mmCIF file of C-alpha atoms in Angstrom:
data_model
loop_
_atom_site.group_PDB
_atom_site.id
_atom_site.type_symbol
_atom_site.label_atom_id
_atom_site.label_comp_id
_atom_site.label_asym_id
_atom_site.label_seq_id
_atom_site.Cartn_x
_atom_site.Cartn_y
_atom_site.Cartn_z
ATOM 1 C CA MET A 1 97.532 91.960 76.479
ATOM 2 C CA ILE A 2 97.902 95.667 77.075
ATOM 3 C CA LEU A 3 95.969 97.957 79.357
ATOM 4 C CA GLU A 4 95.770 101.370 77.753
ATOM 5 C CA LEU A 5 96.352 104.672 79.477
ATOM 6 C CA LYS A 6 94.844 107.957 78.358
ATOM 7 C CA ASN A 7 97.161 110.668 79.654
ATOM 8 C CA ASP A 8 95.452 114.003 80.112
ATOM 9 C CA LYS A 9 97.343 116.454 77.910
ATOM 10 C CA LYS A 10 96.759 119.356 80.301
ATOM 11 C CA ASP A 11 98.607 117.666 83.158
ATOM 12 C CA ARG A 12 102.162 118.860 83.599
ATOM 13 C CA ILE A 13 103.319 115.591 85.136
ATOM 14 C CA HIS A 14 102.309 112.658 83.016
ATOM 15 C CA LEU A 15 102.513 108.936 83.561
ATOM 16 C CA HIS A 16 104.583 106.368 81.689
ATOM 17 C CA GLN A 17 102.492 105.333 78.704
ATOM 18 C CA ASN A 18 102.542 101.707 79.845
ATOM 19 C CA ILE A 19 101.878 102.388 83.537
ATOM 20 C CA LEU A 20 98.739 100.258 83.883
ATOM 21 C CA ASN A 21 100.741 97.212 82.809
ATOM 22 C CA ILE A 22 103.839 98.146 84.772
ATOM 23 C CA LEU A 23 101.782 98.206 87.975
ATOM 24 C CA PHE A 24 101.187 94.468 87.634
ATOM 25 C CA GLU A 25 103.959 93.083 85.455
ATOM 26 C CA ASN A 26 106.505 93.163 88.280
ATOM 27 C CA LYS A 27 104.028 92.108 90.914
ATOM 28 C CA ILE A 28 105.933 89.274 92.515
ATOM 29 C CA TYR A 29 109.262 91.090 92.320
ATOM 30 C CA LEU A 30 107.783 94.136 94.043
ATOM 31 C CA LYS A 31 105.915 91.988 96.540
ATOM 32 C CA ASN A 32 109.230 90.444 97.582
ATOM 33 C CA LEU A 33 110.960 93.796 97.576
ATOM 34 C CA PHE A 34 108.355 95.584 99.677
ATOM 35 C CA SER A 35 108.039 92.626 102.036
ATOM 36 C CA ASN A 36 111.442 93.729 103.366
ATOM 37 C CA VAL A 37 109.893 96.881 104.775
ATOM 38 C CA ILE A 38 106.205 96.183 105.286
ATOM 39 C CA GLY A 39 105.660 95.718 108.983
ATOM 40 C CA LEU A 40 108.404 98.157 109.962
ATOM 41 C CA PHE A 41 106.914 101.048 111.941
ATOM 42 C CA GLU A 42 103.474 99.398 111.492
ATOM 43 C CA VAL A 43 103.560 100.203 107.773
ATOM 44 C CA SER A 44 101.092 98.127 105.718
ATOM 45 C CA TYR A 45 101.424 99.845 102.355
ATOM 46 C CA VAL A 46 104.354 101.342 100.457
ATOM 47 C CA SER A 47 104.615 102.897 97.042
ATOM 48 C CA ILE A 48 107.316 104.848 95.275
ATOM 49 C CA THR A 49 106.634 107.311 92.501
ATOM 50 C CA ILE A 50 109.652 108.506 90.530
ATOM 51 C CA ILE A 51 109.292 111.636 88.424
ATOM 52 C CA ASN A 52 112.089 112.196 85.937
ATOM 53 C CA PRO A 53 113.406 115.495 84.499
ATOM 54 C CA ASP A 54 110.961 115.119 81.583
ATOM 55 C CA GLU A 55 108.178 115.164 84.193
ATOM 56 C CA GLU A 56 107.177 111.611 83.428
ATOM 57 C CA ALA A 57 106.176 109.507 86.426
ATOM 58 C CA ILE A 58 106.337 105.805 87.079
ATOM 59 C CA ILE A 59 104.889 104.088 90.137
ATOM 60 C CA PHE A 60 105.921 100.941 91.974
ATOM 61 C CA SER A 61 103.352 99.926 94.540
ATOM 62 C CA SER A 62 102.701 97.201 97.067
ATOM 63 C CA MET A 63 98.954 97.628 96.379
ATOM 64 C CA PRO A 64 98.748 98.383 92.642
ATOM 65 C CA SER A 65 94.933 98.343 92.738
ATOM 66 C CA ILE A 66 95.091 101.768 94.423
ATOM 67 C CA GLN A 67 97.032 103.323 91.564
ATOM 68 C CA TYR A 68 95.016 101.483 88.922
ATOM 69 C CA ASN A 69 91.761 102.884 90.304
ATOM 70 C CA LEU A 70 93.143 106.402 90.705
ATOM 71 C CA ILE A 71 94.587 106.428 87.195
ATOM 72 C CA SER A 72 91.639 104.834 85.431
ATOM 73 C CA LYS A 73 89.229 107.296 87.062
ATOM 74 C CA GLY A 74 91.412 110.282 86.170
ATOM 75 C CA LEU A 75 92.108 111.033 89.836
ATOM 76 C CA TRP A 76 95.837 110.363 89.969
ATOM 77 C CA SER A 77 96.888 113.798 88.791
ATOM 78 C CA HIS A 78 94.506 115.508 91.271
ATOM 79 C CA ASP A 79 96.044 113.541 94.071
ATOM 80 C CA ASN A 80 99.582 114.026 92.881
ATOM 81 C CA GLN A 81 99.518 117.703 91.942
ATOM 82 C CA ARG A 82 98.360 118.818 95.377
ATOM 83 C CA LEU A 83 101.326 117.030 96.878
ATOM 84 C CA MET A 84 103.742 118.683 94.437
ATOM 85 C CA LEU A 85 102.831 122.052 95.970
ATOM 86 C CA LYS A 86 103.958 120.944 99.417
ATOM 87 C CA LYS A 87 107.382 121.526 100.845
ATOM 88 C CA LYS A 88 109.905 118.839 99.988
ATOM 89 C CA GLY A 89 110.704 116.436 102.774
ATOM 90 C CA LEU A 90 107.571 117.098 104.821
ATOM 91 C CA LEU A 91 105.353 114.310 106.016
ATOM 92 C CA VAL A 92 102.009 115.092 104.377
ATOM 93 C CA TRP A 93 98.910 113.239 105.620
ATOM 94 C CA TRP A 94 96.464 111.966 103.037
ATOM 95 C CA ASP A 95 93.732 113.435 105.238
ATOM 96 C CA ASP A 96 95.121 116.938 104.624
ATOM 97 C CA PHE A 97 93.761 116.717 101.079
ATOM 98 C CA HIS A 98 90.370 115.392 102.123
ATOM 99 C CA HIS A 99 87.978 118.319 101.906
ATOM 100 C CA PHE A 100 84.808 116.254 101.511
ATOM 101 C CA ASP A 101 84.238 117.370 97.944
ATOM 102 C CA ASP A 102 83.372 114.648 95.441
ATOM 103 C CA ILE A 103 86.887 114.259 94.093
ATOM 104 C CA SER A 104 88.640 113.989 97.437
ATOM 105 C CA ASP A 105 85.899 111.642 98.694
ATOM 106 C CA GLN A 106 86.621 109.335 95.763
ATOM 107 C CA ILE A 107 90.376 109.522 96.305
ATOM 108 C CA MET A 108 90.023 108.790 100.001
ATOM 109 C CA ASN A 109 87.667 105.915 99.291
ATOM 110 C CA ILE A 110 90.077 104.347 96.793
ATOM 111 C CA LYS A 111 93.163 104.824 98.930
ATOM 112 C CA LYS A 112 91.962 104.281 102.481
ATOM 113 C CA VAL A 113 88.476 102.886 102.831
ATOM 114 C CA LYS A 114 88.667 100.144 100.190
ATOM 115 C CA ASN A 115 91.943 98.883 101.634
ATOM 116 C CA ASN A 116 91.180 99.191 105.328
ATOM 117 C CA LEU A 117 94.028 101.645 105.736
ATOM 118 C CA ILE A 118 93.661 103.915 108.743
ATOM 119 C CA LEU A 119 96.296 106.549 108.148
ATOM 120 C CA GLY A 120 98.267 107.393 105.021
ATOM 121 C CA MET A 121 101.093 109.790 104.358
ATOM 122 C CA ASP A 122 103.396 110.949 101.569
ATOM 123 C CA ILE A 123 106.873 112.400 101.503
ATOM 124 C CA LEU A 124 107.984 114.282 98.425
ATOM 125 C CA ARG A 125 111.726 114.162 98.019
ATOM 126 C CA ASP A 126 113.969 116.093 95.698
ATOM 127 C CA ALA A 127 116.315 113.361 94.523
ATOM 128 C CA ALA A 128 118.679 115.722 92.647
ATOM 129 C CA GLU A 129 119.494 115.929 88.935
ATOM 130 C CA GLY A 130 115.906 116.881 88.165
ATOM 131 C CA PHE A 131 114.350 113.774 89.696
ATOM 132 C CA TYR A 132 111.621 113.792 92.340
ATOM 133 C CA VAL A 133 110.500 110.845 94.388
ATOM 134 C CA ILE A 134 107.275 110.398 96.321
ATOM 135 C CA TYR A 135 107.352 107.872 99.117
ATOM 136 C CA SER A 136 103.852 106.841 100.168
ATOM 137 C CA PHE A 137 103.088 104.877 103.295
ATOM 138 C CA ALA A 138 99.927 103.791 105.041
ATOM 139 C CA THR A 139 99.030 101.690 108.005
ATOM 140 C CA SER A 140 96.090 99.501 108.894
ATOM 141 C CA ASN A 141 97.032 99.714 112.557
ATOM 142 C CA LYS A 142 94.103 100.858 114.677
ATOM 143 C CA GLY A 143 96.188 102.105 117.587
ATOM 144 C CA GLU A 144 95.951 105.527 119.163
ATOM 145 C CA ASN A 145 98.280 108.461 118.426
ATOM 146 C CA LEU A 146 99.314 107.149 115.034
ATOM 147 C CA LYS A 147 100.236 110.598 113.756
ATOM 148 C CA ASP A 148 102.594 111.144 116.680
ATOM 149 C CA HIS A 149 104.117 107.737 116.018
ATOM 150 C CA TYR A 150 104.862 108.629 112.402
ATOM 151 C CA LEU A 151 106.049 112.141 113.189
ATOM 152 C CA LEU A 152 108.537 110.605 115.576
ATOM 153 C CA ASN A 153 109.553 108.145 112.868
ATOM 154 C CA HIS A 154 109.653 110.666 110.033
ATOM 155 C CA ASN A 155 113.342 110.154 109.386
ATOM 156 C CA ASN A 156 112.949 106.398 109.666
ATOM 157 C CA LEU A 157 110.228 106.486 107.004
ATOM 158 C CA LEU A 158 112.586 108.433 104.788
ATOM 159 C CA SER A 159 115.239 105.800 105.338
ATOM 160 C CA VAL A 160 112.731 103.099 104.413
ATOM 161 C CA GLY A 161 111.842 105.035 101.265
ATOM 162 C CA ASN A 162 115.487 105.578 100.378
ATOM 163 C CA TYR A 163 116.174 101.883 100.882
ATOM 164 C CA CYS A 164 113.334 100.912 98.510
ATOM 165 C CA PHE A 165 114.475 103.552 96.028
ATOM 166 C CA LYS A 166 117.898 101.927 95.889
ATOM 167 C CA LEU A 167 116.395 98.471 95.374
ATOM 168 C CA ILE A 168 114.150 99.744 92.593
ATOM 169 C CA ARG A 169 116.965 101.419 90.661
ATOM 170 C CA GLU A 170 117.561 98.516 88.307
ATOM 171 C CA LEU A 171 113.874 98.064 87.540
ATOM 172 C CA TYR A 172 113.525 101.797 86.861
ATOM 173 C CA GLU A 173 116.455 101.751 84.483
ATOM 174 C CA TYR A 174 114.887 98.834 82.637
ATOM 175 C CA TYR A 175 111.903 101.071 81.785
ATOM 176 C CA TYR A 176 114.065 104.143 81.248
ATOM 177 C CA PRO A 177 117.368 102.890 79.808
ATOM 178 C CA HIS A 178 118.407 106.437 78.848
ATOM 179 C CA TYR A 179 118.157 107.662 82.466
ATOM 180 C CA LYS A 180 120.423 106.914 85.366
ATOM 181 C CA LEU A 181 118.807 107.452 88.726
ATOM 182 C CA PRO A 182 120.800 109.756 90.999
ATOM 183 C CA LYS A 183 122.337 108.416 94.158
ATOM 184 C CA LEU A 184 120.509 109.793 97.160
ATOM 185 C CA GLY A 185 122.740 111.998 99.250
ATOM 186 C CA VAL A 186 123.006 112.117 103.005
ATOM 187 C CA HIS A 187 121.671 115.676 103.030
ATOM 188 C CA ALA A 188 118.513 115.714 105.129
ATOM 189 C CA PRO A 189 116.590 118.936 104.504
ATOM 190 C CA TRP A 190 113.515 117.579 106.282
ATOM 191 C CA LYS A 191 115.122 117.534 109.692
ATOM 192 C CA LYS A 192 114.509 121.136 110.662
ATOM 193 C CA SER A 193 110.891 121.045 109.545
ATOM 194 C CA HIS A 194 110.119 118.170 111.857
ATOM 195 C CA PRO A 195 108.772 119.449 115.182
ATOM 196 C CA TYR A 196 109.806 116.434 117.233
ATOM 197 C CA SER A 197 113.254 115.652 115.889
ATOM 198 C CA PRO A 198 115.901 117.049 118.156
ATOM 199 C CA TYR A 199 119.012 117.996 116.273
ATOM 200 C CA LEU A 200 122.376 119.345 117.268
ATOM 201 C CA GLU A 201 123.794 122.353 115.590
ATOM 202 C CA LEU A 202 127.486 123.112 115.685
ATOM 203 C CA VAL A 203 128.117 126.721 116.629
ATOM 204 C CA VAL A 204 131.537 127.958 115.685
ATOM 205 C CA ASN A 205 132.739 130.793 117.804
ATOM 206 C CA ASN A 206 136.292 131.628 116.885
ATOM 207 C CA SER A 207 136.010 135.363 117.103
ATOM 208 C CA ASN A 208 138.762 135.426 119.749
ATOM 209 C CA MET B 1 86.851 124.312 101.919
ATOM 210 C CA ILE B 2 84.889 121.779 103.984
ATOM 211 C CA ASN B 3 81.541 120.825 102.536
ATOM 212 C CA LYS B 4 79.127 121.157 105.471
ATOM 213 C CA SER B 5 76.382 119.181 103.774
ATOM 214 C CA LYS B 6 78.656 116.128 103.890
ATOM 215 C CA TYR B 7 78.774 116.491 107.669
ATOM 216 C CA LEU B 8 74.992 116.564 107.820
ATOM 217 C CA GLN B 9 74.701 113.556 105.511
ATOM 218 C CA PHE B 10 77.175 111.690 107.686
ATOM 219 C CA SER B 11 75.207 112.620 110.791
ATOM 220 C CA SER B 12 71.991 111.382 109.223
ATOM 221 C CA ARG B 13 73.571 108.010 108.342
ATOM 222 C CA LEU B 14 75.095 107.745 111.807
ATOM 223 C CA ILE B 15 71.754 108.374 113.493
ATOM 224 C CA ASP B 16 70.010 105.824 111.238
ATOM 225 C CA ALA B 17 72.708 103.218 111.847
ATOM 226 C CA MET B 18 72.595 103.757 115.607
ATOM 227 C CA LYS B 19 68.837 103.404 115.675
ATOM 228 C CA ASN B 20 68.983 100.286 113.492
ATOM 229 C CA ALA B 21 71.583 98.799 115.825
ATOM 230 C CA GLY B 22 69.272 99.352 118.778
ATOM 231 C CA TYR B 23 70.985 102.392 120.251
ATOM 232 C CA GLY B 24 67.989 104.683 119.880
ATOM 233 C CA THR B 25 66.406 106.426 122.826
ATOM 234 C CA THR B 26 63.278 108.512 123.217
ATOM 235 C CA ARG B 27 64.933 110.701 125.842
ATOM 236 C CA SER B 28 67.269 112.505 123.453
ATOM 237 C CA PRO B 29 66.257 115.123 120.855
ATOM 238 C CA ASN B 30 68.093 113.256 118.091
ATOM 239 C CA GLY B 31 66.716 109.924 119.196
ATOM 240 C CA ILE B 32 70.058 108.312 119.967
ATOM 241 C CA CYS B 33 72.088 107.818 123.101
ATOM 242 C CA ILE B 34 75.141 110.109 123.062
ATOM 243 C CA LYS B 35 76.801 108.235 125.912
ATOM 244 C CA THR B 36 76.743 105.023 123.877
ATOM 245 C CA LEU B 37 78.393 106.792 120.966
ATOM 246 C CA ALA B 38 81.013 108.213 123.343
ATOM 247 C CA ASP B 39 81.689 104.709 124.668
ATOM 248 C CA ILE B 40 82.024 103.282 121.158
ATOM 249 C CA THR B 41 84.388 105.985 119.926
ATOM 250 C CA ASN B 42 86.235 106.548 123.166
ATOM 251 C CA ALA B 43 85.616 110.264 122.592
ATOM 252 C CA SER B 44 83.968 112.873 124.814
ATOM 253 C CA GLU B 45 80.185 113.271 124.847
ATOM 254 C CA GLN B 46 80.723 116.869 123.762
ATOM 255 C CA ILE B 47 82.435 115.926 120.497
ATOM 256 C CA CYS B 48 79.898 113.120 119.928
ATOM 257 C CA ARG B 49 77.094 115.711 120.133
ATOM 258 C CA ARG B 50 78.898 117.615 117.365
ATOM 259 C CA TYR B 51 79.010 114.448 115.231
ATOM 260 C CA ILE B 52 75.290 114.016 115.709
ATOM 261 C CA ARG B 53 74.515 117.671 114.972
ATOM 262 C CA GLY B 54 76.551 117.477 111.740
ATOM 263 C CA GLU B 55 79.193 119.899 112.982
ATOM 264 C CA ALA B 56 82.193 117.582 113.028
ATOM 265 C CA LEU B 57 83.428 114.309 111.569
ATOM 266 C CA PRO B 58 85.253 111.620 113.519
ATOM 267 C CA ASP B 59 88.697 110.637 112.293
ATOM 268 C CA TYR B 60 88.947 107.435 110.306
ATOM 269 C CA ALA B 61 90.035 105.278 113.242
ATOM 270 C CA LYS B 62 86.808 106.268 115.053
ATOM 271 C CA ILE B 63 84.773 105.662 111.888
ATOM 272 C CA LEU B 64 86.084 102.108 111.916
ATOM 273 C CA LYS B 65 85.143 101.629 115.574
ATOM 274 C CA ILE B 66 81.629 102.955 114.942
ATOM 275 C CA SER B 67 81.105 100.928 111.764
ATOM 276 C CA SER B 68 82.321 97.770 113.434
ATOM 277 C CA GLN B 69 80.023 98.249 116.417
ATOM 278 C CA LEU B 70 77.005 99.211 114.302
ATOM 279 C CA ARG B 71 77.657 96.477 111.699
ATOM 280 C CA VAL B 72 77.765 98.875 108.743
ATOM 281 C CA SER B 73 80.578 99.393 106.268
ATOM 282 C CA PRO B 74 82.959 102.298 106.932
ATOM 283 C CA GLY B 75 82.643 103.400 103.278
ATOM 284 C CA TRP B 76 78.893 103.698 103.569
ATOM 285 C CA LEU B 77 79.061 105.476 106.906
ATOM 286 C CA LEU B 78 81.607 108.016 105.697
ATOM 287 C CA PHE B 79 80.550 108.585 102.102
ATOM 288 C CA GLY B 80 77.224 106.800 101.637
ATOM 289 C CA GLU B 81 79.078 104.734 99.032
ATOM 290 C CA ASP B 82 76.748 103.066 96.591
ATOM 291 C CA ASN B 83 78.433 99.675 96.429
ATOM 292 C CA ASP B 84 78.561 99.419 100.202
ATOM 293 C CA ASP B 85 74.890 99.217 101.074
ATOM 294 C CA GLY B 86 75.445 99.663 104.772
ATOM 295 C CA SER B 87 73.524 96.559 105.598
ATOM 296 C CA ALA B 88 76.517 94.296 105.972
ATOM 297 C CA LEU B 89 79.960 94.849 107.352
ATOM 298 C CA LYS B 90 82.694 94.232 104.798
ATOM 299 C CA THR B 91 85.830 93.057 106.468
ATOM 300 C CA LYS B 92 89.166 91.751 105.304
ATOM 301 C CA SER B 93 88.028 88.270 106.290
ATOM 302 C CA SER B 94 85.410 88.056 103.540
ATOM 303 C CA ILE B 95 85.916 88.272 99.785
ATOM 304 C CA PHE B 96 83.342 88.619 97.043
ATOM 305 C CA ILE B 97 84.591 87.657 93.605
ATOM 306 C CA GLU B 98 82.891 86.694 90.371
ATOM 307 C CA ARG B 99 83.018 82.980 89.734
ATOM 308 C CA GLU B 100 84.530 83.384 86.249
ATOM 309 C CA LEU B 101 87.364 85.571 87.540
ATOM 310 C CA LEU B 102 88.187 83.185 90.362
ATOM 311 C CA GLU B 103 88.213 80.273 87.942
ATOM 312 C CA HIS B 104 90.581 82.185 85.655
ATOM 313 C CA ILE B 105 92.939 82.940 88.553
ATOM 314 C CA ILE B 106 93.008 79.289 89.606
ATOM 315 C CA LEU B 107 93.571 78.025 86.062
ATOM 316 C CA LYS B 108 96.360 80.513 85.388
ATOM 317 C CA SER B 109 97.990 79.785 88.735
ATOM 318 C CA LEU B 110 98.192 76.032 88.119
ATOM 319 C CA GLU B 111 101.329 76.635 86.090
ATOM 320 C CA LEU B 112 102.883 78.334 89.096
ATOM 321 C CA LEU B 113 102.342 75.249 91.194
ATOM 322 C CA ILE B 114 104.882 73.442 89.044
ATOM 323 C CA ILE B 115 107.491 76.138 88.569
ATOM 324 C CA MET B 116 107.318 78.178 91.763
ATOM 325 C CA LYS B 117 110.511 77.577 93.683
ATOM 326 C CA ASP B 118 109.066 78.486 97.052
ATOM 327 C CA LYS B 119 105.673 76.810 97.258
ATOM 328 C CA GLN B 120 104.910 78.719 100.461
ATOM 329 C CA GLU B 121 104.686 81.867 98.361
ATOM 330 C CA LEU B 122 101.932 80.566 96.128
ATOM 331 C CA ALA B 123 98.878 80.966 98.350
ATOM 332 C CA PRO B 124 99.709 84.546 99.471
ATOM 333 C CA PHE B 125 100.449 85.471 95.855
ATOM 334 C CA ILE B 126 97.103 84.115 94.654
ATOM 335 C CA MET B 127 95.369 85.929 97.504
ATOM 336 C CA ASP B 128 97.132 89.113 96.419
ATOM 337 C CA ILE B 129 95.772 88.744 92.900
ATOM 338 C CA ILE B 130 92.300 88.075 94.280
ATOM 339 C CA ASP B 131 92.613 91.200 96.438
ATOM 340 C CA ASP B 132 93.622 93.253 93.396
ATOM 341 C CA VAL B 133 90.814 91.927 91.262
ATOM 342 C CA THR B 134 88.176 92.528 93.927
ATOM 343 C CA GLN B 135 89.454 96.052 94.635
ATOM 344 C CA ILE B 136 89.833 97.237 91.054
ATOM 345 C CA ASP B 137 86.957 98.991 89.344
ATOM 346 C CA ALA B 138 87.354 97.765 85.770
ATOM 347 C CA ASN B 139 85.458 95.773 83.210
ATOM 348 C CA LYS B 140 85.857 92.019 83.075
ATOM 349 C CA GLU B 141 88.111 92.127 80.027
ATOM 350 C CA ASP B 142 90.636 94.360 81.815
ATOM 351 C CA LEU B 143 90.430 92.279 84.997
ATOM 352 C CA LEU B 144 91.260 89.162 82.992
ATOM 353 C CA LYS B 145 94.267 91.012 81.521
ATOM 354 C CA ILE B 146 95.402 92.034 84.998
ATOM 355 C CA ILE B 147 95.244 88.401 86.134
ATOM 356 C CA GLU B 148 97.308 87.335 83.108
ATOM 357 C CA ILE B 149 99.912 90.049 83.616
ATOM 358 C CA SER B 150 100.225 89.300 87.339
ATOM 359 C CA VAL B 151 100.576 85.544 86.903
ATOM 360 C CA ASN B 152 103.026 86.029 84.028
ATOM 361 C CA SER B 153 105.146 88.195 86.325
ATOM 362 C CA ALA B 154 105.470 85.244 88.684
ATOM 363 C CA ILE B 155 106.205 82.827 85.853
ATOM 364 C CA ARG B 156 109.016 85.045 84.537
ATOM 365 C CA PHE B 157 110.312 85.657 88.041
ATOM 366 C CA ASN B 158 110.526 81.951 88.771
ATOM 367 C CA GLU B 159 112.023 81.016 85.434
ATOM 368 C CA SER B 160 115.011 83.209 86.130
ATOM 369 C CA SER B 161 116.244 85.595 88.737
ATOM 370 C CA TYR B 162 115.173 89.181 88.226
ATOM 371 C CA ASP B 163 118.631 90.258 87.116
ATOM 372 C CA THR B 164 118.768 87.813 84.267
ATOM 373 C CA ARG B 165 115.092 88.413 83.475
ATOM 374 C CA ALA B 166 115.716 92.111 83.066
ATOM 375 C CA LYS B 167 118.523 91.388 80.641
ATOM 376 C CA LYS B 168 116.392 88.923 78.677
ATOM 377 C CA ARG B 169 113.512 91.336 78.077
#
């Protein structure tokens, strides 16, 4: 009972060979895990992609059908590679990659339209020790000013992602027993890039 | 780079859908009432004219408002998607699933009825599997495998806590 993946050799970041099964074989565990955060900040969808130092990715998703469709249609790497070019820590809207060409139409249809999701966003995080993490969120909320809402909650989304990352550690290490996931530090490089987050800066003036 | 022809195709579908929904008018060059579109989208008449001329696209929240009002699917309106024929509004409240797949889900899930510790979880879990199966573009053989894998995940989960399950595997 195995769903087979054909990794594209030309892609730098490749998926775990068993990813199509992994998406579903922890379904109830992940459903329980993500139910802790779904609903917070109007979030309806969460996924975490962990890329290890060997550039192999594994995905844990609250809606695995999205990843299954992207992967089986060869669209996952298109979607993922564009994000890898973005600055770490930024909130990147799914719409930013929608240029109304055939590929981005398909990606948008799989991610948003099929699932009645109104707004989606990703945060790429450097998790240290050669690991990268992508936190993906989307909402089905139809309210106004959703982007402002999420920009204001950028750091909260990161906290939600970090929380899920910690809960997923054991499951990750089951699939990769030779890796130990790094502990996420308190360093927050995204703060200065966020236009709405006020932050205090300590100025030391001891020249006297 | 934005593909302008997509804008024009969208505009053409929007005009057709508005006319079909009875929002046509003979007094406008495009044959539809801009004010009605502005009311539906809660956007200015100026931007609605640009939608109709194929110069701009509404954001997805507005697409949903338009598709709901015009009784067409958002996928069809935005992309002209083949499997959404535009004639009927697909909503989260309706599900279309092949009889054989549904039967397989029910049969596989019967085992869960006995072993699932929290019975309240069963119905949402089955609905989740149905959602997956109806959303995934795969052949029937792979869909049957996905059902098996998903239900087995719940069986394993309920037989032991995750911690002990992980050690067992």
